[in-house]
Short mmCIF file of C-alpha atoms in Angstrom, two decimals:
data_model
loop_
_atom_site.label_atom_id
_atom_site.label_comp_id
_atom_site.label_asym_id
_atom_site.label_seq_id
_atom_site.Cartn_x
_atom_site.Cartn_y
_atom_site.Cartn_z
CA ASN A 1 19.47 7.61 -0.82
CA ALA A 2 18.33 3.89 -0.25
CA GLY A 3 14.69 4.85 1.20
CA VAL A 4 13.20 1.70 2.78
CA THR A 5 15.24 -1.26 2.86
CA GLN A 6 13.90 -4.85 3.88
CA THR A 7 15.76 -7.87 4.52
CA PRO A 8 15.56 -10.99 3.57
CA LYS A 9 13.92 -10.47 0.14
CA PHE A 10 13.28 -14.33 0.05
CA GLN A 11 12.72 -16.91 3.07
CA VAL A 12 11.46 -20.33 3.30
CA LEU A 13 10.48 -21.71 6.78
CA LYS A 14 9.07 -24.80 8.23
CA THR A 15 6.07 -24.65 10.20
CA GLY A 16 6.61 -23.85 13.85
CA GLN A 17 9.94 -22.07 12.93
CA SER A 18 10.54 -18.32 13.99
CA MET A 19 12.00 -15.55 12.02
CA THR A 20 12.31 -11.81 12.07
CA LEU A 21 11.93 -9.49 8.96
CA GLN A 22 14.11 -6.41 9.25
CA CYS A 23 13.06 -3.05 7.78
CA ALA A 24 15.13 0.08 8.01
CA GLN A 25 14.54 3.67 6.53
CA ASP A 26 16.81 6.40 6.18
CA MET A 27 14.45 9.25 5.34
CA ASN A 28 13.88 10.40 9.04
CA HIS A 29 10.27 9.35 8.95
CA ASN A 30 8.27 9.08 12.10
CA SER A 31 5.78 6.36 10.99
CA MET A 32 6.36 2.82 9.89
CA TYR A 33 3.91 -0.01 8.74
CA TRP A 34 4.04 -3.59 7.99
CA TYR A 35 1.58 -4.90 5.45
CA ARG A 36 1.05 -8.19 3.92
CA GLN A 37 -0.03 -9.08 0.55
CA ASP A 38 -2.09 -12.02 -0.50
CA PRO A 39 -3.80 -12.79 -3.93
CA GLY A 40 -7.02 -11.39 -4.30
CA MET A 41 -6.96 -9.60 -1.00
CA GLY A 42 -4.84 -6.25 -1.55
CA LEU A 43 -2.63 -5.24 1.16
CA ARG A 44 -3.65 -5.45 4.76
CA LEU A 45 -2.09 -3.77 7.71
CA ILE A 46 -0.35 -6.05 10.27
CA TYR A 47 1.22 -3.43 12.74
CA TYR A 48 2.20 0.18 12.58
CA SER A 49 4.45 2.53 14.78
CA ALA A 50 3.22 6.13 14.51
CA SER A 51 6.41 7.28 16.27
CA GLU A 52 9.61 5.77 18.08
CA GLY A 53 8.48 3.80 21.06
CA THR A 54 4.83 3.12 20.10
CA THR A 55 3.27 0.30 17.98
CA ASP A 56 -0.40 -0.55 17.35
CA LYS A 57 -2.21 -3.50 15.92
CA GLY A 58 -3.60 -3.29 12.18
CA GLU A 59 -6.15 -5.32 10.73
CA VAL A 60 -4.55 -8.88 10.82
CA PRO A 61 -1.94 -8.83 13.85
CA ASN A 62 -2.47 -12.36 15.07
CA GLY A 63 0.64 -14.56 14.82
CA TYR A 64 3.01 -11.63 14.77
CA ASN A 65 4.97 -9.13 17.05
CA VAL A 66 6.77 -5.99 16.15
CA SER A 67 9.61 -3.86 17.69
CA ARG A 68 10.36 -0.29 16.89
CA LEU A 69 14.06 -0.41 17.86
CA ASN A 70 14.73 3.37 17.09
CA LYS A 71 13.57 5.78 14.68
CA ARG A 72 15.00 3.95 11.68
CA GLU A 73 14.24 0.29 12.31
CA PHE A 74 10.80 -1.64 12.50
CA SER A 75 11.07 -5.26 12.71
CA LEU A 76 8.41 -7.91 12.24
CA ARG A 77 8.76 -11.33 14.15
CA LEU A 78 6.91 -14.45 13.31
CA GLU A 79 7.39 -16.58 16.60
CA SER A 80 5.86 -20.01 15.28
CA ALA A 81 5.52 -19.82 11.72
CA ALA A 82 2.43 -21.20 10.15
CA PRO A 83 1.40 -22.09 6.30
CA SER A 84 -1.21 -19.27 6.46
CA GLN A 85 1.55 -16.74 7.06
CA THR A 86 2.99 -17.39 3.43
CA SER A 87 2.75 -14.00 1.80
CA VAL A 88 4.75 -11.07 0.60
CA TYR A 89 5.37 -8.65 3.37
CA PHE A 90 5.86 -5.10 2.39
CA CYS A 91 7.42 -2.54 5.03
CA ALA A 92 6.51 1.42 4.60
CA SER A 93 7.23 4.59 6.16
CA ARG A 94 5.96 8.07 6.23
CA GLY A 95 7.09 11.44 7.34
CA VAL A 96 5.24 14.01 9.41
CA GLY A 97 2.79 16.11 7.52
CA ALA A 98 3.44 13.89 4.59
CA ASN A 99 0.60 11.76 3.16
CA VAL A 100 2.44 9.49 1.14
CA LEU A 101 3.88 5.99 2.02
CA THR A 102 7.13 4.97 0.86
CA PHE A 103 7.55 1.11 0.39
CA GLY A 104 10.32 -1.27 0.44
CA ALA A 105 10.85 -3.90 -2.12
CA GLY A 106 8.98 -6.65 -0.10
CA SER A 107 9.98 -9.95 1.18
CA ARG A 108 8.34 -13.23 -0.04
CA LEU A 109 7.86 -15.80 2.73
CA THR A 110 7.02 -19.10 2.27
CA VAL A 111 6.03 -21.41 5.29
CA LEU A 112 5.99 -25.35 4.39
CA ALA B 1 -13.87 1.59 9.64
CA GLN B 2 -13.06 2.69 6.01
CA THR B 3 -13.28 0.19 3.30
CA VAL B 4 -11.96 0.44 -0.32
CA THR B 5 -13.53 -1.69 -2.93
CA GLN B 6 -12.12 -2.33 -6.72
CA SER B 7 -14.86 -4.38 -8.57
CA GLN B 8 -12.66 -4.99 -11.53
CA PRO B 9 -10.11 -7.87 -10.63
CA GLU B 10 -8.80 -7.92 -14.25
CA MET B 11 -8.84 -5.73 -17.14
CA SER B 12 -6.90 -5.72 -20.66
CA VAL B 13 -6.60 -3.00 -23.16
CA GLN B 14 -4.68 -2.34 -26.57
CA GLU B 15 -1.74 -0.38 -26.54
CA ALA B 16 -2.46 3.32 -27.03
CA GLU B 17 -6.09 3.13 -25.96
CA THR B 18 -7.56 4.77 -22.82
CA VAL B 19 -8.73 2.58 -19.90
CA THR B 20 -10.73 3.52 -16.73
CA LEU B 21 -10.05 1.69 -13.39
CA SER B 22 -12.81 1.93 -10.86
CA CYS B 23 -12.63 2.38 -7.20
CA THR B 24 -15.34 3.16 -4.51
CA TYR B 25 -14.77 3.95 -0.87
CA ASP B 26 -16.92 4.13 2.34
CA THR B 27 -16.12 6.68 5.05
CA SER B 28 -18.19 8.87 7.34
CA GLU B 29 -15.18 11.31 7.64
CA ASN B 30 -14.87 14.52 5.58
CA ASN B 31 -11.02 14.95 5.44
CA TYR B 32 -9.02 12.20 3.74
CA TYR B 33 -6.54 11.40 0.95
CA LEU B 34 -7.12 8.99 -1.90
CA PHE B 35 -4.24 7.14 -4.06
CA TRP B 36 -3.51 5.02 -6.78
CA TYR B 37 -0.61 2.69 -6.49
CA LYS B 38 0.90 0.83 -9.23
CA GLN B 39 2.74 -2.64 -8.75
CA PRO B 40 4.51 -3.88 -11.74
CA PRO B 41 5.87 -7.48 -11.88
CA SER B 42 8.98 -6.17 -9.88
CA ARG B 43 6.77 -6.06 -6.94
CA GLN B 44 7.76 -2.58 -6.13
CA MET B 45 4.90 -0.26 -4.83
CA ILE B 46 4.86 2.98 -6.97
CA LEU B 47 2.57 5.93 -6.24
CA VAL B 48 0.58 7.00 -9.49
CA ILE B 49 -1.47 9.78 -8.20
CA ARG B 50 -2.95 11.11 -5.32
CA GLN B 51 -6.20 13.58 -4.54
CA GLU B 52 -7.00 15.36 -1.37
CA ALA B 53 -10.63 15.41 -0.53
CA TYR B 54 -10.91 19.01 -0.01
CA LYS B 55 -9.86 19.69 -3.46
CA GLN B 56 -12.59 19.85 -6.07
CA GLN B 57 -10.04 19.75 -8.90
CA ASN B 58 -9.37 16.30 -10.33
CA ALA B 59 -5.45 15.30 -9.94
CA THR B 60 -3.58 14.71 -13.07
CA GLU B 61 -0.10 13.33 -13.70
CA ASN B 62 0.97 13.20 -17.35
CA ARG B 63 -1.20 10.44 -18.82
CA PHE B 64 -2.94 9.67 -15.65
CA SER B 65 -5.99 11.38 -14.22
CA VAL B 66 -8.60 10.77 -11.67
CA ASN B 67 -12.39 11.26 -11.60
CA PHE B 68 -13.08 12.08 -8.05
CA GLN B 69 -16.78 12.07 -7.00
CA LYS B 70 -16.93 12.81 -3.40
CA ALA B 71 -20.52 12.67 -2.85
CA ALA B 72 -20.79 9.15 -4.71
CA LYS B 73 -17.42 8.10 -2.86
CA SER B 74 -15.91 7.07 -6.37
CA PHE B 75 -12.37 7.57 -7.18
CA SER B 76 -11.48 6.01 -10.81
CA LEU B 77 -8.30 6.38 -12.39
CA LYS B 78 -7.96 6.91 -16.31
CA ILE B 79 -4.81 6.00 -18.31
CA SER B 80 -4.55 7.69 -21.51
CA ASP B 81 -2.52 6.44 -24.55
CA SER B 82 -1.47 3.37 -22.54
CA GLN B 83 1.71 1.94 -23.12
CA LEU B 84 3.29 -1.48 -22.45
CA GLY B 85 5.02 -0.27 -19.31
CA ASP B 86 1.52 0.23 -17.79
CA THR B 87 0.94 -3.30 -17.31
CA ALA B 88 0.72 -3.84 -13.49
CA MET B 89 -1.51 -4.47 -10.57
CA TYR B 90 -3.18 -1.15 -9.51
CA PHE B 91 -4.37 -0.37 -6.08
CA CYS B 92 -6.65 2.13 -4.79
CA ALA B 93 -5.90 3.27 -1.43
CA PHE B 94 -7.57 5.57 1.38
CA SER B 95 -6.16 7.43 4.18
CA LEU B 96 -7.51 9.78 6.83
CA ILE B 97 -6.05 13.06 7.73
CA SER B 98 -4.86 13.12 11.44
CA ASN B 99 -2.82 15.49 13.66
CA PHE B 100 -1.48 12.47 15.55
CA GLY B 101 1.00 10.79 12.94
CA ASN B 102 -0.90 7.67 12.99
CA GLU B 103 -2.60 7.60 9.39
CA LYS B 104 -2.83 4.22 7.94
CA LEU B 105 -3.53 3.27 4.35
CA THR B 106 -6.37 0.95 3.34
CA PHE B 107 -6.21 -0.61 0.09
CA GLY B 108 -8.48 -2.45 -2.23
CA THR B 109 -8.02 -5.56 -3.78
CA GLY B 110 -6.44 -4.44 -6.61
CA THR B 111 -7.14 -4.55 -10.64
CA ARG B 112 -4.57 -6.43 -12.68
CA LEU B 113 -4.18 -4.54 -15.88
CA THR B 114 -2.68 -5.85 -19.09
CA ILE B 115 -1.58 -3.75 -21.85
CA ILE B 116 -1.93 -5.69 -25.31
CA PRO B 117 0.69 -4.96 -28.04
#
């Protein structure tokens, strides 16, 4: 049982480049989330998807887009990366009626 | 909007001692969950303990226990007989209870705990 899988684990980009972070879960969870973690700021919600076909903005959505491709997959896209998007990104999922998030291992993104 | 505050950026304690991490939160809602997550150097987010707001009894998981004070909106974590493996960043988190499946976790800024041999 893999849980939540994120790829890539590490990525270095130049300012203005684009990239997509992939996330997949194999627990049949309805809800999926993308958070970013920055020193001294905890984890902040970027976007979430309560169910397949729906997405909603979180606390810090600017500069990002998401796609809930199917029930398993929830991708995060940076169209034009900026140094302020240097961070560690976490994907998480949650089942119906569950009150606990299961997290992926995180993706460290550096934008030069 | 809900907020979570952790006022201790860093703490350290000798191995085998007891340490308490503080967390306060702000909400006007009555039904919610509270959590403590641990993030060791591996970066993995690990659930330590959770508390349902409607339960008066404080949650306990082995060496980890909470002091939940609903009226004061306080949710502290006590680690007893601390071990070197407890060295990690600890995050307090809050989630409303919803029937719509769109519950989100709001996190505090974290407390970096170091256990000294």
